[in-house]
XYZ file of C-alpha atoms in Angstrom:
761
model
C 16.704 22.338 -11.766
C 16.179 25.290 -14.094
C 13.934 28.380 -14.161
C 13.520 31.652 -16.021
C 14.384 35.094 -14.738
C 11.330 37.360 -14.272
C 12.103 39.230 -17.523
C 12.728 35.946 -19.426
C 16.105 37.215 -20.649
C 18.158 34.839 -18.537
C 17.942 31.177 -17.660
C 19.093 30.023 -14.239
C 20.025 26.422 -13.531
C 21.680 24.494 -10.719
C 24.291 21.746 -10.793
C 25.529 19.232 -8.250
C 29.300 19.580 -8.333
C 30.227 16.618 -6.134
C 31.216 13.563 -8.215
C 30.776 11.139 -5.315
C 28.093 12.234 -2.840
C 28.785 9.600 -0.190
C 31.168 11.716 1.846
C 29.081 14.452 3.388
C 27.172 17.338 1.828
C 27.661 17.920 -1.868
C 27.926 21.427 -3.316
C 25.209 22.931 -5.492
C 26.028 25.816 -7.805
C 23.663 28.365 -9.327
C 24.469 29.384 -12.911
C 23.065 32.230 -14.983
C 22.842 31.842 -18.750
C 22.051 34.786 -21.053
C 19.494 33.570 -23.565
C 20.407 35.988 -26.354
C 23.911 34.622 -26.900
C 24.173 31.596 -24.573
C 26.885 33.235 -22.479
C 27.311 32.156 -18.857
C 27.283 35.378 -16.861
C 28.034 34.017 -13.383
C 28.217 30.966 -11.135
C 27.561 31.058 -7.397
C 27.767 28.311 -4.776
C 24.479 27.864 -2.931
C 25.293 28.198 0.763
C 23.713 29.497 3.938
C 25.431 30.783 7.107
C 25.562 28.524 10.153
C 24.303 31.362 12.361
C 20.711 32.533 12.186
C 21.481 35.580 10.100
C 24.196 37.645 8.458
C 24.154 41.246 7.389
C 26.178 40.512 4.292
C 28.120 43.751 4.746
C 31.503 42.216 3.969
C 32.744 39.511 1.662
C 34.594 37.839 4.537
C 31.387 37.566 6.553
C 29.617 36.088 3.579
C 32.252 33.402 3.097
C 32.892 32.196 6.642
C 31.044 29.370 8.391
C 28.924 28.414 5.404
C 26.826 25.274 4.926
C 26.356 24.058 1.352
C 22.779 23.496 0.190
C 22.258 20.063 -1.302
C 20.124 19.316 -3.092
C 19.497 22.804 -4.382
C 16.273 24.326 -3.006
C 13.556 25.715 -5.223
C 14.397 29.385 -5.749
C 11.519 31.831 -6.161
C 12.594 35.097 -7.761
C 11.321 38.483 -6.652
C 9.473 40.520 -9.301
C 12.541 42.723 -9.787
C 14.772 39.679 -10.207
C 17.486 40.814 -7.792
C 16.588 38.456 -4.927
C 15.429 34.888 -4.495
C 13.476 33.289 -1.668
C 13.734 29.664 -0.652
C 12.842 27.350 2.213
C 15.395 25.108 3.915
C 16.115 23.794 7.404
C 17.425 26.125 10.094
C 21.212 25.493 10.098
C 21.530 26.393 13.789
C 19.057 23.703 14.879
C 19.830 20.003 15.446
C 19.816 17.962 12.221
C 16.612 15.961 11.676
C 14.741 18.249 14.098
C 15.340 21.616 12.399
C 12.364 23.790 11.514
C 12.094 24.859 7.869
C 12.713 28.585 7.563
C 12.432 31.193 4.809
C 15.703 32.630 3.495
C 16.356 35.493 1.086
C 19.453 35.520 -1.128
C 20.765 38.707 -2.715
C 21.776 37.758 -6.229
C 24.534 40.352 -6.591
C 26.415 39.737 -3.335
C 25.304 36.223 -2.431
C 24.338 37.384 1.061
C 21.698 35.168 2.655
C 19.320 36.250 5.405
C 16.834 34.189 7.418
C 13.467 35.955 7.550
C 11.615 33.718 9.995
C 14.189 33.197 12.745
C 12.010 34.947 15.327
C 8.785 33.247 14.297
C 9.529 29.840 15.903
C 7.171 27.757 13.809
C 7.678 25.688 10.671
C 6.911 27.336 7.366
C 6.162 25.648 4.095
C 6.081 26.584 0.481
C 2.590 26.856 -0.937
C 1.861 23.582 -2.820
C 5.223 22.174 -1.751
C 7.214 23.846 -4.509
C 6.591 27.588 -4.574
C 6.043 30.544 -2.328
C 4.311 33.594 -3.691
C 5.855 37.057 -3.942
C 3.070 39.596 -3.491
C 5.486 42.332 -4.487
C 9.211 43.061 -4.015
C 8.794 43.374 -0.250
C 6.277 40.680 0.710
C 6.056 36.891 0.543
C 3.103 34.573 1.098
C 3.766 31.152 2.639
C 2.040 28.618 4.890
C 2.861 28.013 8.549
C 2.146 25.209 10.986
C 0.831 26.395 14.333
C 0.497 23.767 17.060
C -0.930 21.187 14.654
C -3.999 23.338 14.038
C -4.045 22.159 10.448
C -5.017 25.537 9.024
C -8.500 25.875 10.445
C -8.365 29.682 10.075
C -6.506 31.053 7.070
C -6.186 34.810 6.612
C -4.753 36.388 3.474
C -3.280 39.859 4.017
C -3.561 41.282 0.552
C -3.928 44.783 -0.832
C -5.867 43.665 -3.856
C -9.652 43.502 -3.584
C -9.708 39.739 -3.538
C -7.194 36.955 -3.054
C -7.860 33.392 -4.152
C -5.879 30.331 -3.170
C -6.485 26.795 -4.391
C -5.300 23.952 -2.220
C -5.848 20.321 -1.313
C -7.160 20.251 2.241
C -8.890 17.974 4.711
C -9.942 17.886 8.337
C -10.702 15.267 10.975
C -13.811 13.953 9.188
C -13.364 15.294 5.650
C -11.089 13.395 3.242
C -8.830 15.457 0.961
C -10.531 17.595 -1.677
C -9.559 20.622 -3.759
C -10.660 23.797 -1.997
C -10.837 27.434 -3.007
C -10.050 29.992 -0.296
C -11.214 33.550 -0.924
C -10.155 36.436 1.314
C -11.209 40.079 1.097
C -9.756 43.230 2.592
C -12.844 44.823 4.119
C -12.707 42.674 7.269
C -15.027 40.090 5.833
C -14.456 36.535 7.010
C -12.338 34.364 4.790
C -14.471 31.906 2.860
C -13.378 28.366 2.015
C -15.421 26.162 -0.293
C -14.765 22.738 -1.808
C -14.438 22.485 -5.577
C -14.430 18.676 -5.751
C -16.245 15.786 -4.060
C -13.962 12.957 -5.159
C -14.123 11.296 -1.742
C -17.757 12.138 -1.071
C -18.674 8.449 -0.979
C -16.851 8.242 2.353
C -18.663 11.127 3.984
C -21.999 10.201 2.400
C -21.931 6.505 3.273
C -19.983 6.392 6.546
C -20.559 7.840 9.971
C -17.357 9.659 10.886
C -16.807 11.237 14.275
C -14.252 13.924 15.034
C -11.915 13.342 17.986
C -11.861 14.956 21.408
C -8.945 17.276 22.220
C -6.444 15.939 24.761
C -3.881 17.988 26.708
C -1.753 17.215 29.742
C 1.558 18.236 31.295
C 4.334 15.863 30.297
C 7.255 14.683 32.459
C 9.438 17.472 31.034
C 6.998 20.187 32.072
C 5.702 20.953 28.561
C 2.029 20.761 27.625
C 1.438 17.755 25.393
C -1.517 17.975 23.031
C -3.368 15.572 20.807
C -6.660 13.817 20.232
C -8.760 10.847 21.285
C -10.768 9.102 18.542
C -13.850 7.099 19.524
C -16.479 5.153 17.615
C -19.481 7.058 16.186
C -21.661 4.715 18.241
C -19.941 5.691 21.500
C -22.394 7.568 23.758
C -20.690 8.809 26.946
C -23.946 10.234 28.337
C -25.874 6.986 28.016
C -27.400 6.124 31.390
C -26.865 2.392 30.957
C -23.796 0.715 32.363
C -20.919 1.786 30.075
C -19.033 -0.720 27.977
C -15.302 -0.833 28.638
C -13.260 -0.298 25.473
C -9.644 -1.235 24.665
C -7.213 1.679 24.306
C -4.736 2.040 21.424
C -1.735 4.364 21.640
C -0.690 5.418 18.102
C 2.757 7.140 18.079
C 3.437 9.078 14.889
C 6.273 8.640 12.412
C 9.085 11.033 11.679
C 9.942 11.388 14.502
C 9.963 15.039 13.373
C 6.334 14.927 12.306
C 2.987 15.547 13.983
C -0.605 14.418 14.178
C -2.852 17.234 12.955
C -6.451 17.871 12.026
C -5.917 16.157 8.674
C -7.979 13.122 7.737
C -6.325 9.892 8.902
C -8.348 6.841 7.755
C -6.499 4.496 10.124
C -7.922 6.258 13.166
C -11.506 6.024 11.947
C -11.252 2.339 11.067
C -9.744 1.462 14.443
C -12.239 3.620 16.332
C -15.153 2.070 14.468
C -13.824 -1.349 15.505
C -14.414 -0.339 19.119
C -11.031 1.065 20.161
C -10.266 4.363 21.852
C -7.377 5.681 19.725
C -4.920 8.084 21.386
C -2.844 10.268 19.021
C -0.660 12.887 20.732
C 2.371 14.963 19.782
C 5.250 14.390 22.234
C 8.527 16.259 22.452
C 10.312 16.112 19.110
C 7.112 16.796 17.141
C 6.661 19.560 14.599
C 4.454 22.643 15.031
C 5.279 23.482 18.671
C 8.501 25.461 18.217
C 12.193 24.689 17.802
C 12.923 24.047 21.491
C 10.087 21.524 21.671
C 11.453 19.719 18.603
C 15.094 19.896 19.720
C 14.257 18.143 22.992
C 14.538 14.828 21.147
C 17.901 15.453 19.462
C 20.359 12.678 20.393
C 17.725 11.299 22.790
C 15.408 9.417 20.429
C 13.673 7.408 21.673
C 13.487 8.887 25.146
C 11.499 12.023 25.991
C 8.908 11.098 23.356
C 8.416 7.681 24.964
C 8.022 9.334 28.375
C 5.415 11.752 26.998
C 3.482 8.950 25.302
C 3.375 6.875 28.483
C 2.232 9.920 30.448
C -0.551 10.275 27.880
C -1.666 6.702 28.530
C -1.755 7.435 32.263
C -3.734 10.618 31.639
C -6.482 9.051 29.529
C -6.762 5.956 31.718
C -7.562 8.347 34.547
C -9.752 10.732 32.537
C -11.711 8.005 30.747
C -11.617 5.415 33.527
C -15.347 4.767 33.151
C -15.019 3.802 29.491
C -11.530 2.283 29.024
C -10.425 -1.169 30.134
C -7.017 -0.500 31.712
C -6.074 -4.165 31.228
C -6.561 -3.922 27.449
C -4.080 -1.330 26.209
C -2.376 -1.736 22.833
C 0.181 0.223 20.840
C 0.520 0.564 17.068
C 2.898 2.642 14.951
C 4.819 2.796 11.691
C 8.242 4.043 10.583
C 9.563 6.110 13.514
C 6.347 5.142 15.267
C 7.287 1.511 14.666
C 10.663 2.092 16.306
C 8.804 3.578 19.276
C 6.631 0.441 19.435
C 9.770 -1.730 19.449
C 11.213 0.435 22.228
C 8.000 0.209 24.243
C 7.692 -3.584 24.122
C 11.293 -3.930 25.351
C 10.795 -1.443 28.209
C 7.317 -2.038 29.652
C 4.767 -4.797 30.197
C 1.720 -2.550 30.263
C 0.736 -3.212 26.624
C -1.462 -6.243 25.961
C -0.775 -6.208 22.202
C 1.385 -4.309 19.733
C 1.648 -3.738 15.983
C 4.900 -2.395 14.529
C 5.179 -1.664 10.810
C 8.027 -0.326 8.663
C 10.184 -0.125 11.791
C 13.887 0.067 12.664
C 15.168 -1.853 15.694
C 18.950 -1.871 15.173
C 20.738 1.381 14.292
C 23.984 -0.483 13.596
C 22.369 -2.777 11.025
C 20.502 0.181 9.558
C 23.777 2.007 8.836
C 24.748 -0.827 6.478
C 21.456 -1.422 4.639
C 19.383 1.778 4.940
C 19.005 4.334 2.145
C 20.966 7.116 3.863
C 23.996 7.553 1.559
C 26.494 9.424 3.744
C 29.696 7.528 4.525
C 31.466 10.593 5.884
C 34.043 9.847 8.583
C 34.520 11.970 11.670
C 37.797 13.915 11.644
C 38.342 12.757 15.221
C 40.202 9.474 14.807
C 39.301 8.443 18.351
C 35.609 8.206 17.472
C 34.256 4.704 16.795
C 32.886 3.888 13.331
C 29.222 4.833 12.749
C 27.899 1.326 13.365
C 29.566 1.208 16.784
C 28.631 4.605 18.206
C 27.650 3.794 21.815
C 24.683 6.180 21.851
C 23.197 4.684 18.668
C 23.624 1.190 20.069
C 21.991 2.229 23.347
C 19.049 3.805 21.489
C 18.404 0.630 19.448
C 15.391 -1.361 20.719
C 17.129 -4.655 19.912
C 19.819 -3.808 22.503
C 17.173 -4.104 25.208
C 15.451 -7.147 23.755
C 16.442 -9.442 26.608
C 14.841 -7.209 29.217
C 12.313 -9.018 31.372
C 9.656 -6.638 30.033
C 9.824 -8.118 26.516
C 6.565 -10.067 26.755
C 4.050 -8.194 24.564
C 2.442 -10.164 21.680
C 3.551 -8.183 18.627
C 2.743 -8.212 14.910
C 5.407 -6.888 12.508
C 4.496 -5.651 9.008
C 6.969 -4.593 6.309
C 7.434 -4.195 2.557
C 10.010 -6.235 0.662
C 11.155 -3.089 -1.196
C 11.260 -0.768 1.798
C 14.714 0.805 1.544
C 13.963 3.560 4.051
C 13.413 1.120 6.934
C 14.560 -2.285 5.626
C 12.966 -5.234 7.400
C 16.341 -6.940 8.133
C 17.126 -3.994 10.436
C 13.634 -3.905 11.923
C 10.695 -6.274 11.891
C 12.626 -9.362 10.821
C 15.091 -9.256 13.689
C 12.435 -8.287 16.230
C 10.306 -11.193 15.036
C 13.222 -13.593 15.508
C 13.936 -12.121 18.941
C 10.360 -12.620 20.125
C 10.256 -16.129 18.653
C 13.466 -16.922 20.545
C 11.846 -15.635 23.740
C 8.650 -17.646 23.020
C 6.614 -14.422 22.931
C 3.579 -14.598 20.582
C 4.508 -12.839 17.359
C 3.893 -12.809 13.612
C 5.657 -11.290 10.608
C 3.761 -10.278 7.451
C 5.758 -8.996 4.474
C 4.145 -7.366 1.447
C 5.810 -8.367 -1.803
C 6.905 -5.324 -3.825
C 5.748 -2.809 -1.206
C 7.923 0.132 -0.233
C 7.939 2.231 2.913
C 4.229 3.046 2.852
C 1.993 0.060 3.558
C -0.741 1.653 5.676
C -3.831 3.426 4.267
C -2.431 6.894 4.967
C 0.759 6.352 2.955
C 0.444 3.371 0.607
C 0.338 3.849 -3.156
C -1.074 0.337 -3.596
C -4.635 -0.152 -2.314
C -4.046 -3.897 -1.933
C -1.247 -3.301 0.556
C -3.246 -0.621 2.364
C -6.324 -2.814 2.819
C -4.383 -5.950 3.737
C -2.206 -4.043 6.189
C -5.261 -2.729 7.990
C -6.892 -6.171 7.833
C -3.968 -7.818 9.608
C -3.767 -5.009 12.166
C -7.436 -5.463 13.065
C -7.123 -9.239 13.223
C -4.069 -9.149 15.511
C -5.454 -6.485 17.820
C -8.830 -8.216 17.908
C -7.171 -11.471 18.910
C -5.273 -10.031 21.878
C -7.440 -7.106 22.982
C -10.947 -8.421 22.294
C -10.554 -12.191 22.378
C -11.570 -12.634 18.732
C -10.539 -15.698 16.757
C -7.657 -15.117 14.321
C -6.500 -18.597 13.306
C -4.173 -17.184 10.634
C -1.868 -16.200 13.485
C -2.039 -19.552 15.218
C 0.627 -22.206 14.564
C -0.141 -24.386 11.532
C -1.590 -27.711 12.593
C -2.702 -30.799 10.698
C -5.665 -32.553 12.231
C -7.160 -35.959 11.610
C -10.882 -35.398 11.204
C -13.679 -37.947 10.827
C -15.058 -38.776 7.404
C -17.930 -36.333 6.782
C -21.504 -37.514 6.428
C -23.789 -36.647 3.528
C -26.978 -34.717 4.125
C -29.605 -33.010 2.021
C -28.110 -31.549 -1.153
C -24.692 -33.126 -0.663
C -22.526 -36.135 -1.384
C -19.397 -37.510 0.249
C -16.631 -38.442 -2.180
C -13.223 -40.101 -2.068
C -10.628 -37.886 -3.763
C -8.762 -39.672 -6.584
C -6.844 -36.720 -8.042
C -6.975 -32.992 -7.412
C -5.752 -29.900 -9.226
C -2.834 -27.966 -7.688
C -2.315 -24.616 -9.413
C 1.235 -23.171 -9.634
C 0.477 -20.257 -7.306
C -1.251 -22.285 -4.571
C 1.536 -21.426 -2.129
C 1.027 -17.703 -2.728
C -2.702 -18.060 -2.071
C -2.406 -20.102 1.113
C 0.413 -17.941 2.525
C -1.659 -14.798 2.018
C 0.734 -13.347 -0.568
C -2.052 -12.996 -3.144
C -4.466 -11.459 -0.693
C -7.240 -13.965 -1.359
C -9.678 -14.076 1.581
C -9.750 -17.584 3.072
C -12.278 -19.151 5.496
C -9.628 -20.135 8.048
C -9.300 -22.700 9.504
C -10.232 -24.855 6.524
C -9.153 -27.649 4.208
C -7.847 -26.158 0.934
C -8.614 -27.656 -2.438
C -9.826 -27.094 -5.988
C -11.288 -29.102 -8.871
C -10.953 -32.853 -8.396
C -11.782 -36.267 -9.825
C -13.715 -38.161 -7.152
C -15.729 -41.294 -6.458
C -19.036 -41.087 -4.586
C -18.991 -42.974 -1.268
C -22.252 -41.622 0.178
C -25.125 -39.670 -1.351
C -27.695 -37.543 0.423
C -31.333 -38.681 0.532
C -32.325 -36.261 -2.236
C -29.651 -37.425 -4.719
C -31.253 -38.807 -7.898
C -28.472 -39.025 -10.493
C -25.436 -39.865 -8.387
C -25.003 -43.382 -7.045
C -22.441 -45.051 -4.831
C -19.235 -45.676 -6.747
C -20.051 -43.048 -9.400
C -16.986 -41.281 -10.922
C -17.494 -37.509 -10.846
C -15.725 -34.272 -11.687
C -15.979 -31.682 -8.906
C -16.455 -28.093 -10.124
C -14.980 -25.851 -7.408
C -17.078 -22.782 -8.304
C -19.923 -22.952 -5.790
C -23.007 -20.726 -6.145
C -25.803 -19.906 -3.754
C -28.884 -21.988 -4.462
C -31.202 -19.069 -3.786
C -28.913 -16.478 -5.412
C -26.579 -17.600 -8.235
C -24.684 -14.298 -7.989
C -23.279 -15.435 -4.617
C -20.076 -17.226 -5.640
C -16.941 -18.580 -3.993
C -14.166 -20.936 -5.105
C -13.992 -23.982 -2.871
C -10.703 -24.261 -1.004
C -9.142 -21.221 -2.675
C -11.233 -18.029 -2.339
C -14.095 -17.416 0.062
C -15.546 -14.536 -1.951
C -15.728 -10.792 -1.459
C -19.314 -10.329 -0.263
C -20.790 -11.072 3.127
C -23.193 -13.575 1.545
C -20.319 -15.421 -0.162
C -18.326 -15.507 3.065
C -21.329 -16.864 4.946
C -21.759 -19.617 2.355
C -18.067 -20.566 2.386
C -17.680 -20.567 6.161
C -20.489 -22.983 6.956
C -21.245 -26.347 5.357
C -18.782 -25.986 2.466
C -15.740 -24.715 4.414
C -13.572 -27.800 3.693
C -12.477 -28.712 0.163
C -10.630 -31.480 -1.664
C -7.055 -31.578 -0.317
C -8.158 -34.527 1.808
C -9.013 -38.205 1.488
C -12.744 -37.532 1.674
C -14.830 -34.399 1.155
C -18.455 -33.358 1.502
C -19.517 -31.476 -1.636
C -22.695 -29.906 -3.110
C -24.678 -32.275 -5.335
C -24.885 -29.827 -8.229
C -21.091 -29.352 -8.326
C -20.379 -33.076 -8.853
C -20.669 -33.847 -12.565
C -21.078 -37.566 -13.449
C -18.506 -39.076 -15.824
C -18.934 -42.097 -18.093
C -16.180 -44.177 -16.538
C -16.614 -47.154 -18.874
C -16.164 -45.049 -21.994
C -13.269 -43.072 -20.516
C -11.453 -46.289 -19.642
C -12.000 -47.563 -23.175
C -10.369 -44.385 -24.449
C -7.385 -45.029 -22.190
C -7.939 -42.279 -19.619
C -6.858 -42.670 -15.992
C -8.092 -40.526 -13.088
C -5.041 -38.255 -13.255
C -5.620 -37.649 -16.965
C -9.172 -36.556 -16.338
C -8.016 -33.446 -14.484
C -7.374 -31.983 -17.944
C -11.139 -31.708 -18.188
C -10.970 -28.727 -15.845
C -8.905 -26.842 -18.431
C -10.994 -28.081 -21.362
C -14.342 -27.052 -19.925
C -13.480 -23.337 -19.833
C -12.930 -22.831 -23.593
C -15.620 -25.426 -24.281
C -18.127 -22.930 -22.918
C -16.956 -20.211 -25.282
C -16.838 -22.484 -28.321
C -20.294 -23.858 -27.548
C -21.672 -20.327 -27.320
C -20.242 -19.677 -30.788
C -22.144 -22.670 -32.172
C -18.936 -23.775 -33.884
C -19.620 -26.306 -36.667
C -17.493 -28.882 -38.399
C -15.720 -27.457 -41.442
C -15.692 -23.862 -40.176
C -12.467 -21.934 -39.636
C -11.817 -20.253 -36.293
C -8.913 -18.131 -35.097
C -7.922 -18.714 -31.458
C -5.707 -16.056 -29.911
C -3.530 -16.299 -28.008
C -3.475 -20.056 -28.541
C -0.333 -20.960 -26.610
C -1.450 -20.531 -22.998
C -3.196 -22.928 -20.628
C -6.734 -22.272 -21.849
C -5.782 -21.189 -25.378
C -4.102 -24.493 -26.212
C -7.045 -26.327 -24.617
C -9.339 -24.391 -26.962
C -7.384 -25.696 -29.969
C -7.954 -29.294 -28.802
C -11.685 -28.668 -28.300
C -12.148 -26.911 -31.661
C -10.442 -29.785 -33.463
C -12.690 -32.264 -31.653
C -15.681 -30.232 -32.865
C -14.493 -30.689 -36.470
C -13.326 -27.136 -37.096
C -10.209 -25.816 -38.790
C -8.008 -23.717 -36.470
C -5.706 -20.746 -36.987
C -3.571 -20.577 -33.823
C -1.913 -17.230 -33.037
C 1.069 -16.843 -30.719
C 4.125 -14.693 -30.080
C 6.783 -17.338 -30.588
C 7.402 -20.044 -33.171
C 7.875 -23.042 -30.886
C 4.531 -23.256 -29.074
C 2.277 -22.843 -32.145
C 4.399 -25.457 -33.919
C 3.487 -27.984 -31.217
C -0.188 -27.230 -31.810
C 0.225 -27.646 -35.559
C 1.667 -31.088 -34.918
C -1.745 -32.156 -33.584
C -3.202 -32.062 -37.105
C -1.135 -30.557 -39.896
C -4.127 -30.423 -42.231
C -6.467 -28.543 -39.916
C -4.115 -26.387 -37.821
C -2.251 -23.377 -39.199
C -0.207 -20.906 -37.163
C 0.312 -17.146 -37.365
C 2.932 -15.326 -35.321
C 1.784 -12.045 -33.724
C 4.081 -9.372 -35.166
C 2.230 -6.289 -33.820
C 1.790 -5.176 -37.443
C -2.015 -5.163 -37.751
C -2.191 -5.166 -41.554
C 0.473 -7.845 -41.929
C -1.134 -10.120 -39.334
C -4.593 -9.644 -40.879
C -3.274 -10.711 -44.301
C -1.520 -13.724 -42.745
C -4.757 -14.859 -41.084
C -6.801 -14.549 -44.281
C -4.086 -16.239 -46.342
C -3.788 -19.236 -44.004
C -7.564 -19.601 -43.807
C -8.016 -19.373 -47.574
C -10.414 -16.470 -47.076
C -12.202 -14.645 -44.311
C -12.743 -16.518 -41.039
C -16.001 -17.806 -39.519
C -15.268 -17.238 -35.823
C -12.843 -15.754 -33.290
C -12.242 -16.933 -29.716
C -10.314 -14.375 -27.646
C -8.858 -15.734 -24.420
C -6.253 -13.028 -23.709
C -4.934 -12.411 -20.220
C -4.916 -8.818 -18.897
C -1.127 -8.812 -19.441
C -1.781 -8.811 -23.221
C -3.290 -5.321 -23.098
C -0.647 -3.939 -25.477
C -1.077 -6.642 -28.115
C -2.463 -5.870 -31.594
C -3.774 -9.379 -32.261
C -7.336 -8.511 -31.240
C -7.759 -5.933 -34.020
C -6.068 -8.196 -36.580
C -8.463 -11.031 -35.754
C -11.532 -8.774 -35.996
C -10.336 -7.467 -39.377
C -9.945 -11.034 -40.681
C -13.567 -12.051 -39.979
C -16.213 -12.428 -42.672
C -19.557 -10.643 -42.511
C -21.793 -12.446 -39.993
C -18.893 -14.132 -38.194
C -19.186 -14.862 -34.469
C -16.893 -13.691 -31.674
C -16.511 -15.098 -28.153
C -14.734 -12.777 -25.717
C -13.335 -14.804 -22.806
C -10.217 -12.731 -22.150
C -9.461 -9.815 -19.866
C -8.225 -7.192 -22.341
C -9.982 -3.883 -23.052
C -9.338 -2.743 -26.632
C -10.475 0.330 -28.569
C -11.670 -0.818 -31.999
């Protein structure tokens, strides 16, 4: 970390002076470098006193009882350059539950003073990296006050106007960039949005703000939070009220808090018909240091008690609207640990979802991302993985309690190093399976710690995570079908019967794509019309035809095209047995008559998707049913080449020509009488294509040199080319072959774009 002095004459930088950081806190040192001659003018260890403050009157006081700062905090220099402000945790508070405080360091003496020790609320740097010095005596920072989320911001400023730009949100407003303007003549502070990036949410969706909840917890403190309900919920409706399931949603951290920020999870769950309870128990931020410290060395404990008291409170307060027999719990990270603790300590939850959780503190010590391996100086202490308190506070320790009966879904990312699944969801899943408690484990390949909509950096993981949460909760709290969570079964079903617009066929051979397992396991995220019979393109024989069939007869050999379209709307598409589509119309089509596909002995298929084959001629050519599956690969490039109007004697470049469809295109172009230039990245694959017909197939290796490749294409073709078929995958986005091929075309040449690459020409 480096930064300039206010007068730009000196450069300050920090170093980490500990060669091996595993054994406790490392030491950070601040260095000052004079720019004019490069001389180092001083070095000072970055430390703060263990007590709340020090006067700095003596060198001995400055040096005793110090805590090194690591990593080095962001230092914000005063205008005069003789002091620096920074934010770090209160050293006198329990680790992991310490409020951030503002400290001032005197550059000359090294004395450090805490400014906010009497404030008893967290403070934060503006924008997460810098505070603002108004002058040599005043700082501007942000504070958290009882999770208010900054509803009223006042800027005490001597200038005529103060402007702050920030990213902000509230209960029903997604994050946007806001400008806050404050004036000194007692006018109200004005806040106005500068962007509407997420306006589609507020414009298209009905979002309802929550009701405020407060109650006295078991420890005597007031516990506060919110209850989210559906926008369609009308408490004053005179009709008999509908009873809704209740969801308790403990927050992560555990030193964190629910606030008035926008949390999409709550709105989705509330819109699905749940009452969602989000409260801040002991151990949460924004209620003072004593409130936070109540959880130190007792987590989980007081927080669990406060959450359960919250459930009791709302079941009493909302008794008219909540079904007390349908109470669920859902949480992630530290909230996931709380879920694991709850399902091993109570039977009152009908369903649970735990994501990115930790269930075994001993296992976590070995595989988590906390690096410290520091040993206690007291040789009588057990090693970290055998500390009795940590073992006692592990949910897995209590897994054999009689209360462990709640159906629970576990979600985790395969690259979550903060809360690794082997110390959390995986072992809890095995425990519940051992106990014959309904459970499921979903792991997201490549996902890290954030897999829910509020934290994920991958929208696929965010959407799928929420999808599985809704499906599991719907199954156990609302009685909805969720066959993906039922045990896999294989059923013997009767041979289907043909009706109008359909035929029944016997399957002779069927295509199995390499990633079928990923699709059917849910790894690819393809929506499936479960339960169903999977399948894909197939070679079939007609065994029964519907009464309106005119071209297909009994015994007819056919090729089944798995892309099924709506008869009254060709834009409604789904892939039989592999993808039910992404629109409601496509899902409706796939979930009714055409739900079952071709991984079976017999299948009922749409008439228009069964293409008749000339069996007599194919047999004469030596083709068997298995061979005919190659037609499914041939037909794709055949469409592109037909659109080109490719003629015998013309020269076409096919690129890349070495993949599944590219090599098929070479075969088709040769059959159409054309001469082919096949482009590829290696020598071996194009050589195999050239062996098909040495006179009519030439190869060019893609070198990423546009001019060189263009000349090679023209040279091999004996002049400019007549046509270009591009069949690039999206992974070829960085390739230069597209431009080379365009440059090698003659005037009036034709181009067929069947690939997935976007290129600037």
